[in-house]
């Protein structure tokens, strides 16, 4: 599902080698910790070839997992996770969030009441270990890259009107590439609502339109709204947490950016 999961286009992948795209089956769950463990060997291989790796993505936690490391968090039993998921699906979402507020108020304050995945994760850790997840998260981080590694942190911070225009253009391009067909295929697999792929931005709205539960126009509006909301969260993270060395107001290469890139590469050589 390369369109729904926003993978680089075939033309982009022909121009530059891309790693760790499209490697998981549709039913697989993953996490920032899983991602960082996969990235480590890839980075080591690229460095061994005396090449420069570029980490690209919009999910702040995943980049942070690689650049700063994550605490060694406990695994939880799948059966326990399934019990909590079953309660959520049975209409106990509010009750589960209230339980998290009682046992881990610090984590609960950081989460929206509808954040099923993280609420269930927090409760599962508490029930299995007797210790709040927010306390586990304070444990020392396990770095993926050597502390002395030089990193040039770039951030794309487009003006809001331009960003909204690009999101609209992306919607039209994705439809042209076959977005509706991908969602129809996903529906046909009979995956449960909590399956990771159903959490892709706009997937449920488009599926609702295919099922006749809303119009394609309404689904498109929801799709764009979710993209815009996510972009807003990215911009907030970019300003307050990312600590970028260079913020770009345009996606195009500029002479200044090229010069800065050459300077970084020459210093790292």
JSON list of N, CA, C and O in Angstrom, two decimals, residues 3-6 59 167 170-171 174 179 183 196-206 219 222-231 233-234:
[
{"chain": "A", "resi": 3, "resn": "UNK", "atom": "N", "xyz": [0.73, 4.12, -1.52]},
{"chain": "A", "resi": 3, "resn": "UNK", "atom": "CA", "xyz": [0.12, 5.46, -1.51]},
{"chain": "A", "resi": 3, "resn": "UNK", "atom": "C", "xyz": [-0.42, 5.78, -0.12]},
{"chain": "A", "resi": 3, "resn": "UNK", "atom": "O", "xyz": [-0.14, 6.85, 0.44]},
{"chain": "A", "resi": 4, "resn": "UNK", "atom": "N", "xyz": [-1.16, 4.85, 0.45]},
{"chain": "A", "resi": 4, "resn": "UNK", "atom": "CA", "xyz": [-1.77, 5.08, 1.76]},
{"chain": "A", "resi": 4, "resn": "UNK", "atom": "C", "xyz": [-0.72, 5.28, 2.84]},
{"chain": "A", "resi": 4, "resn": "UNK", "atom": "O", "xyz": [-0.92, 6.04, 3.78]},
{"chain": "A", "resi": 5, "resn": "UNK", "atom": "N", "xyz": [0.42, 4.63, 2.70]},
{"chain": "A", "resi": 5, "resn": "UNK", "atom": "CA", "xyz": [1.49, 4.75, 3.69]},
{"chain": "A", "resi": 5, "resn": "UNK", "atom": "C", "xyz": [2.55, 5.78, 3.28]},
{"chain": "A", "resi": 5, "resn": "UNK", "atom": "O", "xyz": [3.60, 5.87, 3.92]},
{"chain": "A", "resi": 6, "resn": "UNK", "atom": "N", "xyz": [2.27, 6.55, 2.22]},
{"chain": "A", "resi": 6, "resn": "UNK", "atom": "CA", "xyz": [3.12, 7.68, 1.82]},
{"chain": "A", "resi": 6, "resn": "UNK", "atom": "C", "xyz": [4.57, 7.26, 1.55]},
{"chain": "A", "resi": 6, "resn": "UNK", "atom": "O", "xyz": [5.52, 7.94, 1.96]},
{"chain": "A", "resi": 59, "resn": "UNK", "atom": "N", "xyz": [7.39, 11.71, 11.54]},
{"chain": "A", "resi": 59, "resn": "UNK", "atom": "CA", "xyz": [6.97, 11.25, 12.86]},
{"chain": "A", "resi": 59, "resn": "UNK", "atom": "C", "xyz": [8.09, 11.52, 13.85]},
{"chain": "A", "resi": 59, "resn": "UNK", "atom": "O", "xyz": [9.11, 10.84, 13.85]},
{"chain": "A", "resi": 167, "resn": "UNK", "atom": "N", "xyz": [-0.86, 20.07, 0.29]},
{"chain": "A", "resi": 167, "resn": "UNK", "atom": "CA", "xyz": [-1.69, 18.96, 0.74]},
{"chain": "A", "resi": 167, "resn": "UNK", "atom": "C", "xyz": [-2.82, 18.69, -0.25]},
{"chain": "A", "resi": 167, "resn": "UNK", "atom": "O", "xyz": [-3.15, 17.53, -0.53]},
{"chain": "A", "resi": 170, "resn": "UNK", "atom": "N", "xyz": [-1.33, 17.02, -3.20]},
{"chain": "A", "resi": 170, "resn": "UNK", "atom": "CA", "xyz": [-1.00, 15.63, -2.89]},
{"chain": "A", "resi": 170, "resn": "UNK", "atom": "C", "xyz": [-2.26, 14.76, -2.94]},
{"chain": "A", "resi": 170, "resn": "UNK", "atom": "O", "xyz": [-2.21, 13.62, -3.43]},
{"chain": "A", "resi": 171, "resn": "UNK", "atom": "N", "xyz": [-3.38, 15.25, -2.42]},
{"chain": "A", "resi": 171, "resn": "UNK", "atom": "CA", "xyz": [-4.63, 14.50, -2.48]},
{"chain": "A", "resi": 171, "resn": "UNK", "atom": "C", "xyz": [-4.98, 14.16, -3.93]},
{"chain": "A", "resi": 171, "resn": "UNK", "atom": "O", "xyz": [-5.29, 13.01, -4.25]},
{"chain": "A", "resi": 174, "resn": "UNK", "atom": "N", "xyz": [-2.54, 11.59, -5.30]},
{"chain": "A", "resi": 174, "resn": "UNK", "atom": "CA", "xyz": [-2.76, 10.25, -4.74]},
{"chain": "A", "resi": 174, "resn": "UNK", "atom": "C", "xyz": [-3.98, 9.58, -5.35]},
{"chain": "A", "resi": 174, "resn": "UNK", "atom": "O", "xyz": [-3.98, 8.37, -5.60]},
{"chain": "A", "resi": 179, "resn": "UNK", "atom": "N", "xyz": [-5.34, 5.78, -5.03]},
{"chain": "A", "resi": 179, "resn": "UNK", "atom": "CA", "xyz": [-5.60, 5.74, -3.60]},
{"chain": "A", "resi": 179, "resn": "UNK", "atom": "C", "xyz": [-6.88, 4.97, -3.27]},
{"chain": "A", "resi": 179, "resn": "UNK", "atom": "O", "xyz": [-6.91, 4.15, -2.35]},
{"chain": "A", "resi": 183, "resn": "UNK", "atom": "N", "xyz": [-7.50, 1.53, -0.77]},
{"chain": "A", "resi": 183, "resn": "UNK", "atom": "CA", "xyz": [-8.43, 1.42, 0.36]},
{"chain": "A", "resi": 183, "resn": "UNK", "atom": "C", "xyz": [-9.42, 0.28, 0.13]},
{"chain": "A", "resi": 183, "resn": "UNK", "atom": "O", "xyz": [-9.76, -0.46, 1.06]},
{"chain": "A", "resi": 196, "resn": "UNK", "atom": "N", "xyz": [-3.06, -1.79, 12.45]},
{"chain": "A", "resi": 196, "resn": "UNK", "atom": "CA", "xyz": [-2.25, -0.58, 12.25]},
{"chain": "A", "resi": 196, "resn": "UNK", "atom": "C", "xyz": [-2.56, 0.19, 10.98]},
{"chain": "A", "resi": 196, "resn": "UNK", "atom": "O", "xyz": [-2.58, 1.42, 10.98]},
{"chain": "A", "resi": 197, "resn": "UNK", "atom": "N", "xyz": [-2.82, -0.51, 9.88]},
{"chain": "A", "resi": 197, "resn": "UNK", "atom": "CA", "xyz": [-3.03, 0.20, 8.62]},
{"chain": "A", "resi": 197, "resn": "UNK", "atom": "C", "xyz": [-4.30, 1.05, 8.65]},
{"chain": "A", "resi": 197, "resn": "UNK", "atom": "O", "xyz": [-4.39, 2.05, 7.93]},
{"chain": "A", "resi": 198, "resn": "UNK", "atom": "N", "xyz": [-5.28, 0.67, 9.45]},
{"chain": "A", "resi": 198, "resn": "UNK", "atom": "CA", "xyz": [-6.49, 1.49, 9.52]},
{"chain": "A", "resi": 198, "resn": "UNK", "atom": "C", "xyz": [-6.24, 2.81, 10.24]},
{"chain": "A", "resi": 198, "resn": "UNK", "atom": "O", "xyz": [-7.09, 3.70, 10.23]},
{"chain": "A", "resi": 199, "resn": "UNK", "atom": "N", "xyz": [-5.07, 2.93, 10.87]},
{"chain": "A", "resi": 199, "resn": "UNK", "atom": "CA", "xyz": [-4.73, 4.19, 11.53]},
{"chain": "A", "resi": 199, "resn": "UNK", "atom": "C", "xyz": [-4.07, 5.17, 10.57]},
{"chain": "A", "resi": 199, "resn": "UNK", "atom": "O", "xyz": [-3.79, 6.32, 10.94]},
{"chain": "A", "resi": 200, "resn": "UNK", "atom": "N", "xyz": [-3.83, 4.75, 9.34]},
{"chain": "A", "resi": 200, "resn": "UNK", "atom": "CA", "xyz": [-3.26, 5.66, 8.34]},
{"chain": "A", "resi": 200, "resn": "UNK", "atom": "C", "xyz": [-4.22, 6.83, 8.13]},
{"chain": "A", "resi": 200, "resn": "UNK", "atom": "O", "xyz": [-5.45, 6.67, 8.14]},
{"chain": "A", "resi": 201, "resn": "UNK", "atom": "N", "xyz": [-3.66, 8.01, 7.94]},
{"chain": "A", "resi": 201, "resn": "UNK", "atom": "CA", "xyz": [-4.48, 9.22, 7.85]},
{"chain": "A", "resi": 201, "resn": "UNK", "atom": "C", "xyz": [-5.51, 9.09, 6.73]},
{"chain": "A", "resi": 201, "resn": "UNK", "atom": "O", "xyz": [-5.17, 8.84, 5.58]},
{"chain": "A", "resi": 202, "resn": "UNK", "atom": "N", "xyz": [-6.78, 9.26, 7.09]},
{"chain": "A", "resi": 202, "resn": "UNK", "atom": "CA", "xyz": [-7.85, 9.27, 6.11]},
{"chain": "A", "resi": 202, "resn": "UNK", "atom": "C", "xyz": [-8.36, 7.91, 5.69]},
{"chain": "A", "resi": 202, "resn": "UNK", "atom": "O", "xyz": [-9.36, 7.83, 4.96]},
{"chain": "A", "resi": 203, "resn": "UNK", "atom": "N", "xyz": [-7.72, 6.83, 6.12]},
{"chain": "A", "resi": 203, "resn": "UNK", "atom": "CA", "xyz": [-8.10, 5.50, 5.63]},
{"chain": "A", "resi": 203, "resn": "UNK", "atom": "C", "xyz": [-9.55, 5.16, 5.99]},
{"chain": "A", "resi": 203, "resn": "UNK", "atom": "O", "xyz": [-10.32, 4.68, 5.15]},
{"chain": "A", "resi": 204, "resn": "UNK", "atom": "N", "xyz": [-9.94, 5.41, 7.22]},
{"chain": "A", "resi": 204, "resn": "UNK", "atom": "CA", "xyz": [-11.29, 5.05, 7.66]},
{"chain": "A", "resi": 204, "resn": "UNK", "atom": "C", "xyz": [-12.34, 5.91, 6.95]},
{"chain": "A", "resi": 204, "resn": "UNK", "atom": "O", "xyz": [-13.43, 5.42, 6.62]},
{"chain": "A", "resi": 205, "resn": "UNK", "atom": "N", "xyz": [-12.02, 7.17, 6.71]},
{"chain": "A", "resi": 205, "resn": "UNK", "atom": "CA", "xyz": [-12.98, 8.05, 6.02]},
{"chain": "A", "resi": 205, "resn": "UNK", "atom": "C", "xyz": [-13.21, 7.57, 4.59]},
{"chain": "A", "resi": 205, "resn": "UNK", "atom": "O", "xyz": [-14.36, 7.51, 4.11]},
{"chain": "A", "resi": 206, "resn": "UNK", "atom": "N", "xyz": [-12.14, 7.20, 3.90]},
{"chain": "A", "resi": 206, "resn": "UNK", "atom": "CA", "xyz": [-12.29, 6.73, 2.53]},
{"chain": "A", "resi": 206, "resn": "UNK", "atom": "C", "xyz": [-13.02, 5.39, 2.49]},
{"chain": "A", "resi": 206, "resn": "UNK", "atom": "O", "xyz": [-13.83, 5.14, 1.60]},
{"chain": "A", "resi": 219, "resn": "UNK", "atom": "N", "xyz": [-15.78, 12.30, 2.39]},
{"chain": "A", "resi": 219, "resn": "UNK", "atom": "CA", "xyz": [-14.59, 11.53, 2.74]},
{"chain": "A", "resi": 219, "resn": "UNK", "atom": "C", "xyz": [-13.32, 12.30, 2.38]},
{"chain": "A", "resi": 219, "resn": "UNK", "atom": "O", "xyz": [-12.35, 12.32, 3.14]},
{"chain": "A", "resi": 222, "resn": "UNK", "atom": "N", "xyz": [-12.71, 14.93, 4.97]},
{"chain": "A", "resi": 222, "resn": "UNK", "atom": "CA", "xyz": [-12.15, 14.37, 6.19]},
{"chain": "A", "resi": 222, "resn": "UNK", "atom": "C", "xyz": [-10.68, 13.99, 6.00]},
{"chain": "A", "resi": 222, "resn": "UNK", "atom": "O", "xyz": [-9.85, 14.20, 6.89]},
{"chain": "A", "resi": 223, "resn": "UNK", "atom": "N", "xyz": [-10.37, 13.43, 4.84]},
{"chain": "A", "resi": 223, "resn": "UNK", "atom": "CA", "xyz": [-8.99, 13.05, 4.53]},
{"chain": "A", "resi": 223, "resn": "UNK", "atom": "C", "xyz": [-8.08, 14.27, 4.62]},
{"chain": "A", "resi": 223, "resn": "UNK", "atom": "O", "xyz": [-7.03, 14.25, 5.28]},
{"chain": "A", "resi": 224, "resn": "UNK", "atom": "N", "xyz": [-8.47, 15.35, 3.96]},
{"chain": "A", "resi": 224, "resn": "UNK", "atom": "CA", "xyz": [-7.66, 16.56, 3.97]},
{"chain": "A", "resi": 224, "resn": "UNK", "atom": "C", "xyz": [-7.58, 17.16, 5.36]},
{"chain": "A", "resi": 224, "resn": "UNK", "atom": "O", "xyz": [-6.53, 17.67, 5.78]},
{"chain": "A", "resi": 225, "resn": "UNK", "atom": "N", "xyz": [-8.69, 17.13, 6.10]},
{"chain": "A", "resi": 225, "resn": "UNK", "atom": "CA", "xyz": [-8.68, 17.67, 7.46]},
{"chain": "A", "resi": 225, "resn": "UNK", "atom": "C", "xyz": [-7.69, 16.92, 8.34]},
{"chain": "A", "resi": 225, "resn": "UNK", "atom": "O", "xyz": [-6.93, 17.54, 9.11]},
{"chain": "A", "resi": 226, "resn": "UNK", "atom": "N", "xyz": [-7.68, 15.60, 8.24]},
{"chain": "A", "resi": 226, "resn": "UNK", "atom": "CA", "xyz": [-6.74, 14.82, 9.04]},
{"chain": "A", "resi": 226, "resn": "UNK", "atom": "C", "xyz": [-5.30, 15.11, 8.64]},
{"chain": "A", "resi": 226, "resn": "UNK", "atom": "O", "xyz": [-4.41, 15.18, 9.49]},
{"chain": "A", "resi": 227, "resn": "UNK", "atom": "N", "xyz": [-5.05, 15.28, 7.35]},
{"chain": "A", "resi": 227, "resn": "UNK", "atom": "CA", "xyz": [-3.71, 15.62, 6.89]},
{"chain": "A", "resi": 227, "resn": "UNK", "atom": "C", "xyz": [-3.28, 16.97, 7.45]},
{"chain": "A", "resi": 227, "resn": "UNK", "atom": "O", "xyz": [-2.14, 17.16, 7.89]},
{"chain": "A", "resi": 228, "resn": "UNK", "atom": "N", "xyz": [-4.20, 17.94, 7.43]},
{"chain": "A", "resi": 228, "resn": "UNK", "atom": "CA", "xyz": [-3.89, 19.28, 7.93]},
{"chain": "A", "resi": 228, "resn": "UNK", "atom": "C", "xyz": [-3.64, 19.26, 9.44]},
{"chain": "A", "resi": 228, "resn": "UNK", "atom": "O", "xyz": [-2.72, 19.94, 9.94]},
{"chain": "A", "resi": 229, "resn": "UNK", "atom": "N", "xyz": [-4.43, 18.49, 10.18]},
{"chain": "A", "resi": 229, "resn": "UNK", "atom": "CA", "xyz": [-4.24, 18.39, 11.63]},
{"chain": "A", "resi": 229, "resn": "UNK", "atom": "C", "xyz": [-2.90, 17.76, 11.95]},
{"chain": "A", "resi": 229, "resn": "UNK", "atom": "O", "xyz": [-2.19, 18.20, 12.87]},
{"chain": "A", "resi": 230, "resn": "UNK", "atom": "N", "xyz": [-2.54, 16.74, 11.19]},
{"chain": "A", "resi": 230, "resn": "UNK", "atom": "CA", "xyz": [-1.24, 16.10, 11.41]},
{"chain": "A", "resi": 230, "resn": "UNK", "atom": "C", "xyz": [-0.10, 17.05, 11.09]},
{"chain": "A", "resi": 230, "resn": "UNK", "atom": "O", "xyz": [0.90, 17.12, 11.82]},
{"chain": "A", "resi": 231, "resn": "UNK", "atom": "N", "xyz": [-0.24, 17.80, 10.00]},
{"chain": "A", "resi": 231, "resn": "UNK", "atom": "CA", "xyz": [0.79, 18.77, 9.63]},
{"chain": "A", "resi": 231, "resn": "UNK", "atom": "C", "xyz": [0.95, 19.83, 10.73]},
{"chain": "A", "resi": 231, "resn": "UNK", "atom": "O", "xyz": [2.06, 20.27, 11.02]},
{"chain": "A", "resi": 233, "resn": "UNK", "atom": "N", "xyz": [0.43, 19.35, 13.94]},
{"chain": "A", "resi": 233, "resn": "UNK", "atom": "CA", "xyz": [1.19, 18.73, 15.03]},
{"chain": "A", "resi": 233, "resn": "UNK", "atom": "C", "xyz": [2.67, 18.64, 14.69]},
{"chain": "A", "resi": 233, "resn": "UNK", "atom": "O", "xyz": [3.54, 18.85, 15.55]},
{"chain": "A", "resi": 234, "resn": "UNK", "atom": "N", "xyz": [2.97, 18.34, 13.43]},
{"chain": "A", "resi": 234, "resn": "UNK", "atom": "CA", "xyz": [4.38, 18.30, 12.99]},
{"chain": "A", "resi": 234, "resn": "UNK", "atom": "C", "xyz": [5.04, 19.66, 13.17]},
{"chain": "A", "resi": 234, "resn": "UNK", "atom": "O", "xyz": [6.19, 19.75, 13.63]}
]
